XYZ file of C-alpha atoms in Angstrom:
137
model
C 155.522 115.821 -2.100
C 152.693 117.424 -4.225
C 152.548 117.251 -7.959
C 155.544 114.993 -8.143
C 156.390 111.652 -9.856
C 157.061 109.044 -7.211
C 158.686 105.693 -7.879
C 157.452 103.063 -5.450
C 159.038 99.842 -4.260
C 159.485 96.756 -6.364
C 158.116 94.282 -3.821
C 155.688 92.610 -6.250
C 158.138 92.374 -9.185
C 157.406 95.687 -10.751
C 157.862 99.380 -10.070
C 154.824 101.490 -9.714
C 155.210 105.181 -10.845
C 152.572 107.539 -9.722
C 152.022 111.331 -9.956
C 150.941 112.756 -6.619
C 147.990 115.180 -6.420
C 148.110 118.665 -5.083
C 148.284 117.333 -1.470
C 150.921 114.740 -2.119
C 148.571 111.614 -2.294
C 147.893 109.133 -5.068
C 144.431 110.489 -5.983
C 143.077 112.062 -9.171
C 143.651 115.718 -8.529
C 140.251 116.518 -10.165
C 138.444 114.803 -7.325
C 139.055 117.969 -5.128
C 137.215 120.277 -7.566
C 133.784 118.681 -6.905
C 131.529 118.455 -4.029
C 131.967 115.014 -2.626
C 130.475 112.993 0.433
C 133.494 110.857 0.792
C 136.895 110.360 -0.649
C 139.586 107.912 0.165
C 142.633 110.126 1.085
C 145.466 108.223 2.492
C 147.168 106.470 -0.411
C 150.592 107.274 1.066
C 153.527 105.679 -0.383
C 154.214 103.733 2.807
C 150.745 102.766 3.987
C 148.628 103.356 0.848
C 147.459 101.249 -2.023
C 150.775 99.444 -2.616
C 150.876 98.307 1.014
C 147.209 97.393 1.005
C 147.739 95.204 -2.016
C 150.672 93.480 -0.608
C 148.708 92.714 2.597
C 145.817 91.488 0.421
C 148.152 89.213 -1.666
C 149.833 87.784 1.361
C 146.590 87.505 3.324
C 145.005 85.466 0.508
C 147.929 83.056 0.495
C 147.765 82.670 4.190
C 143.980 82.238 4.124
C 144.305 79.437 1.571
C 146.843 77.661 3.798
C 145.152 78.266 7.209
C 141.424 78.413 6.291
C 141.046 82.003 7.616
C 137.918 83.788 6.683
C 138.498 85.463 3.276
C 135.990 88.215 3.854
C 137.836 89.267 7.018
C 141.249 88.973 5.351
C 140.316 91.072 2.423
C 138.651 93.787 4.320
C 141.484 93.842 6.774
C 143.909 94.440 3.943
C 142.250 97.673 2.935
C 140.971 98.816 6.402
C 143.829 98.206 8.819
C 145.608 101.397 8.177
C 142.844 103.541 6.774
C 142.777 105.749 9.977
C 146.417 106.571 10.220
C 147.193 110.188 11.169
C 150.703 110.002 9.841
C 153.330 107.662 8.319
C 155.571 107.226 11.366
C 154.335 106.911 14.963
C 150.609 106.345 15.291
C 149.868 103.644 17.770
C 146.126 104.282 17.929
C 145.437 103.959 14.206
C 144.410 100.342 14.610
C 141.806 101.175 17.274
C 140.496 104.056 15.064
C 140.167 101.614 12.195
C 138.357 99.234 14.338
C 135.791 101.853 15.318
C 135.539 102.850 11.706
C 134.554 99.282 10.762
C 131.381 99.691 12.848
C 130.589 103.076 11.212
C 130.748 101.788 7.595
C 129.415 98.323 8.104
C 126.221 97.921 6.242
C 126.849 101.025 4.210
C 130.003 99.965 2.316
C 130.037 96.257 2.968
C 127.918 93.572 4.624
C 129.494 91.052 6.856
C 128.202 88.755 9.757
C 128.429 89.731 13.415
C 131.185 87.033 13.861
C 133.128 88.436 10.814
C 132.840 92.009 12.301
C 134.126 90.726 15.616
C 137.104 89.170 13.819
C 137.807 92.239 11.693
C 137.558 94.657 14.627
C 140.029 92.580 16.673
C 142.462 92.291 13.733
C 142.354 96.005 13.053
C 142.376 96.974 16.731
C 145.505 95.001 17.708
C 147.509 94.794 14.417
C 149.827 97.694 15.439
C 150.419 96.091 18.825
C 151.935 92.932 17.468
C 149.113 90.777 18.585
C 149.416 87.552 16.660
C 146.965 85.273 18.343
C 143.185 85.960 18.748
C 141.133 84.104 21.339
C 137.291 84.671 20.885
C 135.662 85.962 24.163
C 132.604 83.655 23.407
């Protein structure tokens, strides 16, 4: 819904109330008035910022318990759904996110080859329900 006030869920102990832009996203509407190279569009109310922050919060807790690579966990939180085409049925979004990691690595973030391998695997298979990763090397 464009130009509307939206009340998000209370999963983290507070309600987030946001006004949507002219396209229904949680972005500053003025961003569309300027020439831009890139803009993060996709802060949906299901798979957007609130979801990413919950994944980040839970991922950090799990990383502390398991020793998982925090760089990979934090990047996964914001990358895993960034290539969704819609809010409902989009089984290929994880694979598109994995490809996108390669496109922006070195431009938006720097991680090692091993971290890239882990992040790509996590993004690629998260929508398939894959819970166990075995390195091919």
